[in-house]
Short mmCIF file of N, CA, C and O in Angstrom, two decimals:
data_model
loop_
_atom_site.label_atom_id
_atom_site.label_comp_id
_atom_site.label_asym_id
_atom_site.label_seq_id
_atom_site.Cartn_x
_atom_site.Cartn_y
_atom_site.Cartn_z
N MET J 1 72.29 -69.03 -88.01
CA MET J 1 72.70 -69.20 -86.62
C MET J 1 74.17 -69.62 -86.60
O MET J 1 74.56 -70.51 -87.34
N PRO J 2 74.99 -69.01 -85.74
CA PRO J 2 76.40 -69.39 -85.68
C PRO J 2 76.56 -70.79 -85.10
O PRO J 2 75.75 -71.23 -84.29
N SER J 3 77.61 -71.48 -85.52
CA SER J 3 77.85 -72.81 -84.98
C SER J 3 78.46 -72.66 -83.58
O SER J 3 79.14 -71.69 -83.28
N LEU J 4 78.17 -73.62 -82.73
CA LEU J 4 78.69 -73.63 -81.37
C LEU J 4 79.73 -74.73 -81.25
O LEU J 4 79.57 -75.80 -81.81
N HIS J 5 80.79 -74.45 -80.52
CA HIS J 5 81.84 -75.43 -80.28
C HIS J 5 82.12 -75.46 -78.79
O HIS J 5 82.00 -74.45 -78.11
N LEU J 6 82.51 -76.61 -78.32
CA LEU J 6 82.87 -76.73 -76.92
C LEU J 6 84.07 -75.82 -76.63
O LEU J 6 85.08 -75.89 -77.33
N ASP J 7 83.95 -74.97 -75.64
CA ASP J 7 85.06 -74.12 -75.24
C ASP J 7 85.88 -74.81 -74.17
O ASP J 7 87.05 -75.07 -74.35
N HIS J 8 85.27 -75.10 -73.03
CA HIS J 8 85.95 -75.86 -72.00
C HIS J 8 84.94 -76.44 -71.03
O HIS J 8 83.79 -76.04 -71.01
N ILE J 9 85.41 -77.39 -70.25
CA ILE J 9 84.63 -78.00 -69.18
C ILE J 9 85.34 -77.69 -67.89
O ILE J 9 86.57 -77.72 -67.83
N ASN J 10 84.60 -77.37 -66.85
CA ASN J 10 85.16 -77.10 -65.54
C ASN J 10 84.80 -78.25 -64.61
O ASN J 10 83.63 -78.59 -64.47
N ILE J 11 85.82 -78.86 -64.01
CA ILE J 11 85.59 -79.96 -63.07
C ILE J 11 86.23 -79.59 -61.75
O ILE J 11 87.42 -79.32 -61.68
N ARG J 12 85.43 -79.54 -60.70
CA ARG J 12 85.93 -79.33 -59.35
C ARG J 12 86.23 -80.72 -58.79
O ARG J 12 85.36 -81.59 -58.82
N THR J 13 87.44 -80.91 -58.29
CA THR J 13 87.86 -82.27 -57.95
C THR J 13 88.65 -82.34 -56.65
O THR J 13 89.44 -81.46 -56.35
N ALA J 14 88.42 -83.41 -55.92
CA ALA J 14 89.22 -83.75 -54.76
C ALA J 14 90.39 -84.65 -55.18
O ALA J 14 91.12 -85.14 -54.34
N HIS J 15 90.55 -84.88 -56.48
CA HIS J 15 91.58 -85.78 -57.03
C HIS J 15 92.44 -85.05 -58.06
O HIS J 15 92.68 -85.55 -59.15
N LEU J 16 92.91 -83.87 -57.73
CA LEU J 16 93.61 -83.03 -58.69
C LEU J 16 94.84 -83.71 -59.28
O LEU J 16 95.03 -83.71 -60.51
N ASP J 17 95.70 -84.31 -58.46
CA ASP J 17 96.91 -84.95 -58.98
C ASP J 17 96.58 -86.07 -59.96
O ASP J 17 97.22 -86.21 -61.01
N GLN J 18 95.58 -86.87 -59.63
CA GLN J 18 95.17 -87.96 -60.53
C GLN J 18 94.62 -87.40 -61.84
O GLN J 18 94.85 -87.97 -62.90
N CYS J 19 93.88 -86.30 -61.76
CA CYS J 19 93.33 -85.69 -62.97
C CYS J 19 94.45 -85.12 -63.85
O CYS J 19 94.40 -85.26 -65.08
N ILE J 20 95.44 -84.50 -63.24
CA ILE J 20 96.57 -83.97 -64.01
C ILE J 20 97.28 -85.12 -64.72
O ILE J 20 97.64 -85.00 -65.89
N TYR J 21 97.46 -86.25 -64.05
CA TYR J 21 98.06 -87.43 -64.68
C TYR J 21 97.19 -87.94 -65.83
O TYR J 21 97.68 -88.20 -66.93
N PHE J 22 95.89 -88.06 -65.60
CA PHE J 22 94.97 -88.58 -66.60
C PHE J 22 94.96 -87.71 -67.86
O PHE J 22 95.19 -88.19 -68.97
N TYR J 23 94.71 -86.41 -67.69
CA TYR J 23 94.60 -85.53 -68.85
C TYR J 23 95.97 -85.24 -69.47
O TYR J 23 96.10 -85.16 -70.69
N GLY J 24 96.99 -85.09 -68.64
CA GLY J 24 98.32 -84.76 -69.15
C GLY J 24 99.05 -85.96 -69.72
O GLY J 24 99.46 -85.94 -70.88
N HIS J 25 99.21 -87.00 -68.94
CA HIS J 25 100.00 -88.16 -69.39
C HIS J 25 99.20 -89.10 -70.28
O HIS J 25 99.65 -89.46 -71.36
N LEU J 26 98.03 -89.50 -69.83
CA LEU J 26 97.28 -90.51 -70.59
C LEU J 26 96.64 -89.94 -71.86
O LEU J 26 96.64 -90.60 -72.89
N LEU J 27 96.08 -88.73 -71.79
CA LEU J 27 95.45 -88.15 -72.98
C LEU J 27 96.40 -87.23 -73.74
O LEU J 27 96.07 -86.76 -74.82
N GLY J 28 97.58 -86.96 -73.20
CA GLY J 28 98.59 -86.18 -73.91
C GLY J 28 98.29 -84.70 -74.03
O GLY J 28 98.85 -84.03 -74.89
N MET J 29 97.43 -84.17 -73.17
CA MET J 29 97.11 -82.75 -73.21
C MET J 29 98.21 -81.98 -72.48
O MET J 29 98.87 -82.51 -71.58
N THR J 30 98.43 -80.74 -72.86
CA THR J 30 99.41 -79.89 -72.20
C THR J 30 98.77 -79.31 -70.94
O THR J 30 97.70 -78.70 -71.00
N MET J 31 99.43 -79.49 -69.81
CA MET J 31 98.91 -78.99 -68.55
C MET J 31 99.61 -77.68 -68.22
O MET J 31 100.83 -77.56 -68.35
N ARG J 32 98.81 -76.69 -67.80
CA ARG J 32 99.38 -75.41 -67.38
C ARG J 32 98.51 -74.82 -66.27
O ARG J 32 97.32 -75.14 -66.16
N PRO J 33 99.09 -73.94 -65.47
CA PRO J 33 98.30 -73.31 -64.41
C PRO J 33 97.21 -72.42 -65.01
O PRO J 33 97.43 -71.77 -66.03
N PRO J 34 96.05 -72.37 -64.37
CA PRO J 34 95.00 -71.45 -64.83
C PRO J 34 95.36 -70.02 -64.44
O PRO J 34 96.30 -69.79 -63.68
N PRO J 35 94.60 -69.03 -64.93
CA PRO J 35 94.88 -67.64 -64.58
C PRO J 35 94.91 -67.44 -63.07
O PRO J 35 94.19 -68.11 -62.33
N MET J 36 95.74 -66.57 -62.63
CA MET J 36 95.92 -66.20 -61.22
C MET J 36 96.56 -67.32 -60.40
O MET J 36 96.52 -67.29 -59.18
N CYS J 37 97.15 -68.33 -61.05
CA CYS J 37 97.90 -69.38 -60.36
C CYS J 37 99.29 -69.45 -60.98
O CYS J 37 99.47 -69.18 -62.16
N THR J 38 100.26 -69.82 -60.16
CA THR J 38 101.63 -69.93 -60.67
C THR J 38 102.09 -71.37 -60.81
O THR J 38 103.16 -71.63 -61.36
N ASP J 39 101.29 -72.32 -60.30
CA ASP J 39 101.64 -73.73 -60.41
C ASP J 39 100.36 -74.56 -60.50
O ASP J 39 99.26 -74.01 -60.59
N LEU J 40 100.52 -75.88 -60.45
CA LEU J 40 99.37 -76.78 -60.61
C LEU J 40 98.84 -77.31 -59.29
O LEU J 40 98.09 -78.28 -59.28
N THR J 41 99.16 -76.67 -58.17
CA THR J 41 98.73 -77.20 -56.88
C THR J 41 97.27 -76.90 -56.55
O THR J 41 96.67 -77.60 -55.74
N GLY J 42 96.69 -75.88 -57.14
CA GLY J 42 95.31 -75.53 -56.84
C GLY J 42 94.36 -75.74 -58.00
O GLY J 42 93.14 -75.72 -57.84
N GLY J 43 94.91 -75.96 -59.17
CA GLY J 43 94.09 -76.16 -60.36
C GLY J 43 94.96 -76.30 -61.57
O GLY J 43 96.19 -76.14 -61.50
N ALA J 44 94.34 -76.60 -62.70
CA ALA J 44 95.11 -76.79 -63.93
C ALA J 44 94.21 -76.61 -65.14
O ALA J 44 93.01 -76.87 -65.08
N TYR J 45 94.81 -76.16 -66.21
CA TYR J 45 94.19 -76.18 -67.53
C TYR J 45 94.78 -77.36 -68.29
O TYR J 45 96.01 -77.50 -68.34
N ALA J 46 93.94 -78.18 -68.89
CA ALA J 46 94.37 -79.22 -69.82
C ALA J 46 94.08 -78.67 -71.22
O ALA J 46 92.92 -78.44 -71.57
N CYS J 47 95.15 -78.43 -71.98
CA CYS J 47 95.03 -77.69 -73.24
C CYS J 47 95.20 -78.60 -74.46
O CYS J 47 95.93 -79.59 -74.42
N ASP J 48 94.56 -78.20 -75.56
CA ASP J 48 94.72 -78.91 -76.83
C ASP J 48 96.03 -78.49 -77.49
O ASP J 48 96.81 -77.71 -76.94
N GLU J 49 96.26 -79.01 -78.71
CA GLU J 49 97.51 -78.74 -79.43
C GLU J 49 97.75 -77.26 -79.69
O GLU J 49 98.88 -76.81 -79.78
N SER J 50 96.67 -76.48 -79.81
CA SER J 50 96.83 -75.05 -80.08
C SER J 50 97.01 -74.23 -78.81
O SER J 50 97.19 -73.02 -78.87
N GLY J 51 96.96 -74.89 -77.64
CA GLY J 51 97.11 -74.19 -76.37
C GLY J 51 95.79 -73.74 -75.77
O GLY J 51 95.76 -73.08 -74.73
N HIS J 52 94.67 -74.09 -76.42
CA HIS J 52 93.35 -73.71 -75.91
C HIS J 52 92.95 -74.62 -74.76
O HIS J 52 92.99 -75.84 -74.89
N PRO J 53 92.57 -74.06 -73.59
CA PRO J 53 92.14 -74.89 -72.47
C PRO J 53 90.82 -75.59 -72.78
O PRO J 53 89.83 -74.93 -73.10
N ILE J 54 90.82 -76.91 -72.68
CA ILE J 54 89.62 -77.71 -72.91
C ILE J 54 88.98 -78.12 -71.58
O ILE J 54 87.78 -78.10 -71.42
N VAL J 55 89.82 -78.53 -70.62
CA VAL J 55 89.33 -78.93 -69.31
C VAL J 55 89.99 -78.03 -68.27
O VAL J 55 91.21 -77.91 -68.22
N HIS J 56 89.16 -77.39 -67.45
CA HIS J 56 89.64 -76.55 -66.35
C HIS J 56 89.39 -77.33 -65.07
O HIS J 56 88.24 -77.58 -64.70
N LEU J 57 90.47 -77.71 -64.40
CA LEU J 57 90.38 -78.47 -63.15
C LEU J 57 90.59 -77.52 -61.98
O LEU J 57 91.50 -76.69 -62.01
N ILE J 58 89.74 -77.64 -60.97
CA ILE J 58 89.88 -76.84 -59.75
C ILE J 58 89.95 -77.82 -58.59
O ILE J 58 89.02 -78.60 -58.36
N GLY J 59 91.07 -77.79 -57.86
CA GLY J 59 91.24 -78.66 -56.71
C GLY J 59 90.44 -78.17 -55.53
O GLY J 59 90.36 -76.97 -55.27
N THR J 60 89.82 -79.10 -54.81
CA THR J 60 89.08 -78.76 -53.60
C THR J 60 89.19 -79.92 -52.62
O THR J 60 89.32 -81.07 -53.02
N ASP J 61 89.18 -79.60 -51.35
CA ASP J 61 89.16 -80.63 -50.31
C ASP J 61 87.74 -80.95 -49.89
O ASP J 61 87.50 -81.86 -49.12
N ASN J 62 86.79 -80.16 -50.37
CA ASN J 62 85.39 -80.36 -50.01
C ASN J 62 84.75 -81.36 -50.95
O ASN J 62 84.67 -81.14 -52.15
N PHE J 63 84.28 -82.47 -50.41
CA PHE J 63 83.58 -83.47 -51.22
C PHE J 63 82.20 -83.65 -50.63
O PHE J 63 82.05 -83.95 -49.45
N LEU J 64 81.18 -83.42 -51.44
CA LEU J 64 79.81 -83.52 -50.97
C LEU J 64 79.10 -84.67 -51.67
O LEU J 64 79.01 -84.70 -52.89
N PRO J 65 78.58 -85.66 -50.92
CA PRO J 65 77.83 -86.74 -51.57
C PRO J 65 76.46 -86.24 -52.02
O PRO J 65 76.00 -85.19 -51.59
N GLY J 66 75.84 -86.97 -52.91
CA GLY J 66 74.50 -86.62 -53.37
C GLY J 66 74.49 -86.23 -54.82
O GLY J 66 75.51 -86.30 -55.51
N ASN J 67 73.31 -85.81 -55.30
CA ASN J 67 73.19 -85.49 -56.73
C ASN J 67 72.59 -84.12 -57.01
O ASN J 67 72.25 -83.83 -58.12
N GLY J 68 72.50 -83.25 -56.01
CA GLY J 68 71.97 -81.92 -56.24
C GLY J 68 73.04 -80.99 -56.80
O GLY J 68 74.23 -81.28 -56.70
N PRO J 69 72.63 -79.87 -57.41
CA PRO J 69 73.62 -78.93 -57.94
C PRO J 69 74.44 -78.30 -56.82
O PRO J 69 73.95 -78.12 -55.71
N VAL J 70 75.70 -78.00 -57.10
CA VAL J 70 76.58 -77.43 -56.09
C VAL J 70 77.64 -76.58 -56.79
O VAL J 70 78.06 -76.88 -57.90
N ARG J 71 78.07 -75.50 -56.17
CA ARG J 71 79.20 -74.69 -56.65
C ARG J 71 80.28 -74.75 -55.58
O ARG J 71 79.99 -74.64 -54.40
N GLY J 72 81.51 -74.88 -55.99
CA GLY J 72 82.63 -74.76 -55.07
C GLY J 72 83.06 -76.04 -54.38
O GLY J 72 83.93 -76.01 -53.55
N ALA J 73 82.44 -77.17 -54.70
CA ALA J 73 82.85 -78.43 -54.08
C ALA J 73 82.78 -79.53 -55.12
O ALA J 73 82.11 -79.40 -56.14
N ALA J 74 83.50 -80.61 -54.87
CA ALA J 74 83.49 -81.73 -55.81
C ALA J 74 82.32 -82.65 -55.49
O ALA J 74 82.05 -82.95 -54.34
N ARG J 75 81.64 -83.07 -56.50
CA ARG J 75 80.56 -84.04 -56.34
C ARG J 75 80.69 -85.06 -57.46
O ARG J 75 80.73 -84.70 -58.62
N LEU J 76 80.74 -86.33 -57.10
CA LEU J 76 80.84 -87.40 -58.08
C LEU J 76 79.68 -87.31 -59.07
O LEU J 76 78.53 -87.18 -58.68
N GLY J 77 80.00 -87.32 -60.34
CA GLY J 77 78.97 -87.33 -61.36
C GLY J 77 78.40 -85.97 -61.70
O GLY J 77 77.33 -85.89 -62.29
N MET J 78 79.06 -84.87 -61.35
CA MET J 78 78.54 -83.55 -61.70
C MET J 78 78.41 -83.41 -63.21
O MET J 78 77.56 -82.70 -63.68
N ILE J 79 79.27 -84.10 -63.95
CA ILE J 79 79.19 -84.12 -65.41
C ILE J 79 79.03 -85.58 -65.80
O ILE J 79 79.76 -86.44 -65.31
N ASP J 80 78.11 -85.89 -66.69
CA ASP J 80 77.94 -87.28 -67.13
C ASP J 80 79.08 -87.70 -68.03
O ASP J 80 79.77 -88.67 -67.77
N HIS J 81 79.27 -86.99 -69.15
CA HIS J 81 80.39 -87.27 -70.04
C HIS J 81 80.61 -86.09 -70.95
O HIS J 81 79.77 -85.22 -71.08
N PHE J 82 81.78 -86.08 -71.57
CA PHE J 82 82.05 -85.14 -72.64
C PHE J 82 82.89 -85.86 -73.67
O PHE J 82 83.51 -86.89 -73.39
N ALA J 83 82.86 -85.35 -74.89
CA ALA J 83 83.56 -85.99 -76.00
C ALA J 83 84.66 -85.10 -76.54
O ALA J 83 84.49 -83.89 -76.65
N LEU J 84 85.78 -85.71 -76.88
CA LEU J 84 86.90 -85.02 -77.51
C LEU J 84 87.13 -85.64 -78.88
O LEU J 84 87.21 -86.86 -79.00
N ARG J 85 87.22 -84.83 -79.91
CA ARG J 85 87.56 -85.32 -81.26
C ARG J 85 89.07 -85.53 -81.30
O ARG J 85 89.83 -84.63 -80.96
N CYS J 86 89.49 -86.72 -81.70
CA CYS J 86 90.89 -87.10 -81.63
C CYS J 86 91.33 -87.77 -82.93
O CYS J 86 90.50 -88.12 -83.77
N THR J 87 92.63 -87.96 -83.07
CA THR J 87 93.20 -88.77 -84.14
C THR J 87 94.20 -89.72 -83.49
O THR J 87 94.56 -89.56 -82.33
N ASP J 88 94.64 -90.73 -84.23
CA ASP J 88 95.66 -91.68 -83.79
C ASP J 88 95.21 -92.48 -82.57
O ASP J 88 95.80 -92.38 -81.48
N PRO J 89 94.18 -93.31 -82.72
CA PRO J 89 93.66 -94.07 -81.57
C PRO J 89 94.68 -95.00 -80.95
O PRO J 89 94.64 -95.24 -79.75
N GLN J 90 95.63 -95.51 -81.76
CA GLN J 90 96.60 -96.47 -81.22
C GLN J 90 97.44 -95.85 -80.10
O GLN J 90 97.79 -96.53 -79.15
N THR J 91 97.76 -94.57 -80.21
CA THR J 91 98.53 -93.92 -79.16
C THR J 91 97.75 -93.89 -77.85
O THR J 91 98.29 -94.18 -76.78
N TYR J 92 96.47 -93.56 -77.91
CA TYR J 92 95.64 -93.54 -76.71
C TYR J 92 95.49 -94.93 -76.11
O TYR J 92 95.60 -95.11 -74.90
N ILE J 93 95.26 -95.91 -76.98
CA ILE J 93 95.11 -97.29 -76.51
C ILE J 93 96.39 -97.74 -75.82
O ILE J 93 96.35 -98.35 -74.74
N ALA J 94 97.54 -97.44 -76.41
CA ALA J 94 98.82 -97.84 -75.81
C ALA J 94 99.02 -97.18 -74.44
O ALA J 94 99.42 -97.84 -73.48
N ARG J 95 98.74 -95.89 -74.33
CA ARG J 95 98.92 -95.18 -73.05
C ARG J 95 97.99 -95.74 -71.98
O ARG J 95 98.40 -95.96 -70.84
N LEU J 96 96.73 -95.91 -72.33
CA LEU J 96 95.75 -96.40 -71.36
C LEU J 96 96.08 -97.83 -70.94
O LEU J 96 96.00 -98.18 -69.75
N THR J 97 96.49 -98.67 -71.89
CA THR J 97 96.83 -100.05 -71.59
C THR J 97 98.06 -100.11 -70.69
O THR J 97 98.08 -100.84 -69.70
N GLU J 98 99.09 -99.33 -71.02
CA GLU J 98 100.32 -99.31 -70.22
C GLU J 98 100.03 -98.89 -68.79
O GLU J 98 100.60 -99.42 -67.84
N ALA J 99 99.12 -97.94 -68.61
CA ALA J 99 98.77 -97.45 -67.28
C ALA J 99 97.75 -98.35 -66.58
O ALA J 99 97.37 -98.07 -65.44
N GLU J 100 97.30 -99.41 -67.27
CA GLU J 100 96.25 -100.30 -66.75
C GLU J 100 95.00 -99.52 -66.38
O GLU J 100 94.36 -99.78 -65.37
N TRP J 101 94.68 -98.52 -67.22
CA TRP J 101 93.49 -97.69 -67.02
C TRP J 101 92.36 -98.31 -67.85
O TRP J 101 92.48 -98.40 -69.07
N PRO J 102 91.27 -98.74 -67.23
CA PRO J 102 90.20 -99.42 -67.98
C PRO J 102 89.53 -98.51 -69.01
O PRO J 102 89.32 -97.32 -68.75
N PHE J 103 89.20 -99.09 -70.16
CA PHE J 103 88.49 -98.36 -71.20
C PHE J 103 87.71 -99.36 -72.04
O PHE J 103 87.95 -100.56 -72.00
N GLU J 104 86.73 -98.82 -72.77
CA GLU J 104 85.93 -99.64 -73.69
C GLU J 104 85.98 -99.01 -75.06
O GLU J 104 86.09 -97.80 -75.20
N ARG J 105 85.88 -99.86 -76.09
CA ARG J 105 85.89 -99.40 -77.48
C ARG J 105 84.56 -99.72 -78.13
O ARG J 105 83.93 -100.73 -77.82
N LEU J 106 84.15 -98.85 -79.04
CA LEU J 106 82.89 -99.05 -79.76
C LEU J 106 83.02 -98.47 -81.16
O LEU J 106 83.41 -97.31 -81.32
N GLU J 107 82.72 -99.29 -82.16
CA GLU J 107 82.69 -98.81 -83.55
C GLU J 107 81.29 -98.31 -83.85
O GLU J 107 80.31 -99.00 -83.57
N MET J 108 81.18 -97.11 -84.41
CA MET J 108 79.87 -96.52 -84.73
C MET J 108 79.85 -96.13 -86.20
O MET J 108 79.96 -94.94 -86.54
N PRO J 109 79.71 -97.10 -87.13
CA PRO J 109 79.70 -96.76 -88.55
C PRO J 109 78.53 -95.84 -88.92
O PRO J 109 78.62 -95.09 -89.88
N GLN J 110 77.47 -95.85 -88.10
CA GLN J 110 76.32 -94.99 -88.36
C GLN J 110 76.70 -93.51 -88.33
O GLN J 110 76.08 -92.70 -89.01
N ILE J 111 77.70 -93.19 -87.55
CA ILE J 111 78.13 -91.78 -87.46
C ILE J 111 79.56 -91.61 -87.97
O ILE J 111 80.14 -90.53 -87.86
N GLY J 112 80.15 -92.68 -88.49
CA GLY J 112 81.50 -92.61 -89.05
C GLY J 112 82.58 -92.41 -88.02
O GLY J 112 83.61 -91.80 -88.31
N ARG J 113 82.37 -92.93 -86.80
CA ARG J 113 83.33 -92.71 -85.72
C ARG J 113 83.68 -94.03 -85.02
O ARG J 113 82.85 -94.93 -84.90
N SER J 114 84.91 -94.10 -84.54
CA SER J 114 85.36 -95.13 -83.61
C SER J 114 85.49 -94.44 -82.26
O SER J 114 86.07 -93.35 -82.18
N LEU J 115 84.96 -95.06 -81.22
CA LEU J 115 84.91 -94.41 -79.92
C LEU J 115 85.67 -95.21 -78.87
O LEU J 115 85.63 -96.45 -78.88
N ILE J 116 86.32 -94.50 -77.98
CA ILE J 116 86.91 -95.08 -76.79
C ILE J 116 86.27 -94.36 -75.61
O ILE J 116 86.22 -93.13 -75.58
N PHE J 117 85.76 -95.13 -74.65
CA PHE J 117 85.16 -94.56 -73.45
C PHE J 117 86.06 -94.88 -72.26
O PHE J 117 86.44 -96.03 -72.05
N VAL J 118 86.40 -93.86 -71.47
CA VAL J 118 87.27 -94.03 -70.33
C VAL J 118 86.80 -93.09 -69.23
O VAL J 118 86.34 -91.98 -69.50
N ARG J 119 86.88 -93.55 -67.99
CA ARG J 119 86.50 -92.70 -66.85
C ARG J 119 87.74 -92.03 -66.28
O ARG J 119 88.76 -92.67 -66.05
N GLU J 120 87.61 -90.72 -66.04
CA GLU J 120 88.69 -89.99 -65.41
C GLU J 120 88.56 -90.14 -63.90
O GLU J 120 87.63 -90.80 -63.44
N PRO J 121 89.50 -89.61 -63.09
CA PRO J 121 89.51 -89.89 -61.65
C PRO J 121 88.26 -89.49 -60.87
O PRO J 121 88.04 -90.00 -59.77
N ASN J 122 87.41 -88.61 -61.40
CA ASN J 122 86.17 -88.24 -60.72
C ASN J 122 84.99 -89.07 -61.21
O ASN J 122 83.85 -88.76 -60.91
N ALA J 123 85.27 -90.11 -62.00
CA ALA J 123 84.27 -90.99 -62.58
C ALA J 123 83.48 -90.31 -63.70
O ALA J 123 82.43 -90.80 -64.10
N VAL J 124 83.97 -89.18 -64.20
CA VAL J 124 83.35 -88.55 -65.37
C VAL J 124 83.75 -89.37 -66.59
O VAL J 124 84.92 -89.72 -66.76
N LEU J 125 82.78 -89.70 -67.42
CA LEU J 125 83.04 -90.49 -68.62
C LEU J 125 83.57 -89.58 -69.72
O LEU J 125 82.96 -88.56 -70.05
N VAL J 126 84.74 -89.94 -70.27
CA VAL J 126 85.35 -89.19 -71.37
C VAL J 126 85.23 -90.04 -72.63
O VAL J 126 85.66 -91.20 -72.64
N GLU J 127 84.63 -89.48 -73.66
CA GLU J 127 84.50 -90.16 -74.95
C GLU J 127 85.58 -89.61 -75.88
O GLU J 127 85.63 -88.41 -76.14
N LEU J 128 86.45 -90.49 -76.35
CA LEU J 128 87.46 -90.13 -77.33
C LEU J 128 86.94 -90.59 -78.68
O LEU J 128 86.72 -91.78 -78.89
N SER J 129 86.73 -89.65 -79.58
CA SER J 129 86.05 -89.93 -80.84
C SER J 129 87.03 -89.78 -82.00
O SER J 129 87.66 -88.73 -82.17
N PHE J 130 87.15 -90.85 -82.82
CA PHE J 130 88.10 -90.90 -83.93
C PHE J 130 87.36 -91.15 -85.23
O PHE J 130 86.36 -91.87 -85.25
N PRO J 131 87.85 -90.61 -86.35
CA PRO J 131 87.27 -90.97 -87.64
C PRO J 131 87.41 -92.48 -87.87
O PRO J 131 88.40 -93.07 -87.44
N LEU J 132 86.43 -93.07 -88.52
CA LEU J 132 86.49 -94.51 -88.78
C LEU J 132 87.73 -94.89 -89.57
O LEU J 132 88.23 -96.01 -89.44
N ASP J 133 88.26 -94.01 -90.39
CA ASP J 133 89.44 -94.35 -91.17
C ASP J 133 90.71 -94.41 -90.32
O ASP J 133 91.73 -94.91 -90.77
N ASP J 134 90.66 -93.90 -89.08
CA ASP J 134 91.75 -94.12 -88.11
C ASP J 134 91.46 -95.46 -87.45
O ASP J 134 90.82 -95.53 -86.42
N GLN J 135 91.89 -96.53 -88.07
CA GLN J 135 91.53 -97.86 -87.61
C GLN J 135 92.05 -98.15 -86.22
O GLN J 135 93.21 -97.89 -85.90
N ILE J 136 91.16 -98.66 -85.38
CA ILE J 136 91.54 -99.15 -84.06
C ILE J 136 91.75 -100.64 -84.22
O ILE J 136 90.80 -101.39 -84.47
N THR J 137 93.00 -101.07 -84.12
CA THR J 137 93.28 -102.48 -84.26
C THR J 137 93.03 -103.19 -82.95
O THR J 137 93.32 -102.64 -81.88
N PRO J 138 92.49 -104.41 -83.03
CA PRO J 138 92.24 -105.14 -81.79
C PRO J 138 93.55 -105.54 -81.11
O PRO J 138 94.57 -105.68 -81.78
N PRO J 139 93.51 -105.70 -79.77
CA PRO J 139 94.73 -106.13 -79.09
C PRO J 139 95.09 -107.55 -79.50
O PRO J 139 94.23 -108.31 -79.92
N PRO J 140 96.38 -107.91 -79.40
CA PRO J 140 96.76 -109.27 -79.78
C PRO J 140 96.11 -110.29 -78.86
O PRO J 140 95.89 -110.03 -77.69
N SER J 141 95.79 -111.46 -79.42
CA SER J 141 95.19 -112.54 -78.64
C SER J 141 96.27 -113.18 -77.77
O SER J 141 97.40 -113.34 -78.22
N PRO J 142 95.89 -113.54 -76.54
CA PRO J 142 96.88 -114.22 -75.68
C PRO J 142 97.27 -115.56 -76.29
O PRO J 142 96.44 -116.26 -76.84
N ALA J 143 98.53 -115.90 -76.20
CA ALA J 143 99.01 -117.16 -76.80
C ALA J 143 98.74 -118.34 -75.92
O ALA J 143 98.60 -118.29 -74.78
#
């Protein structure tokens, strides 16, 4: 059986500008317009280092409360979480801390990973997963 890899996630959002900031500035992904768009006003691709789109954002003014399935509108919690394999945890910690963006850290020696959990502007949980050998140093203690 062939192995499967995450291709991309599609998030319909009423918070497009905040998502572009989160994925572009805080996570350091390259932002570019999706196909058939010339700018980032209606949507965006958040791309990895090779230019592959990982997160496809679609801006919408339609926000529907509730938990049923929906196409074409933003709904809080449409995706529970997704995980990105990363390196250099200190860079992520520094960016998130500087932006005062809340996050949690968890060491998982059982799976050989250090994890950072952070919510993006739609409250989707993003798991940043690092090899245990990429040590996450604790923040300095207040004096």
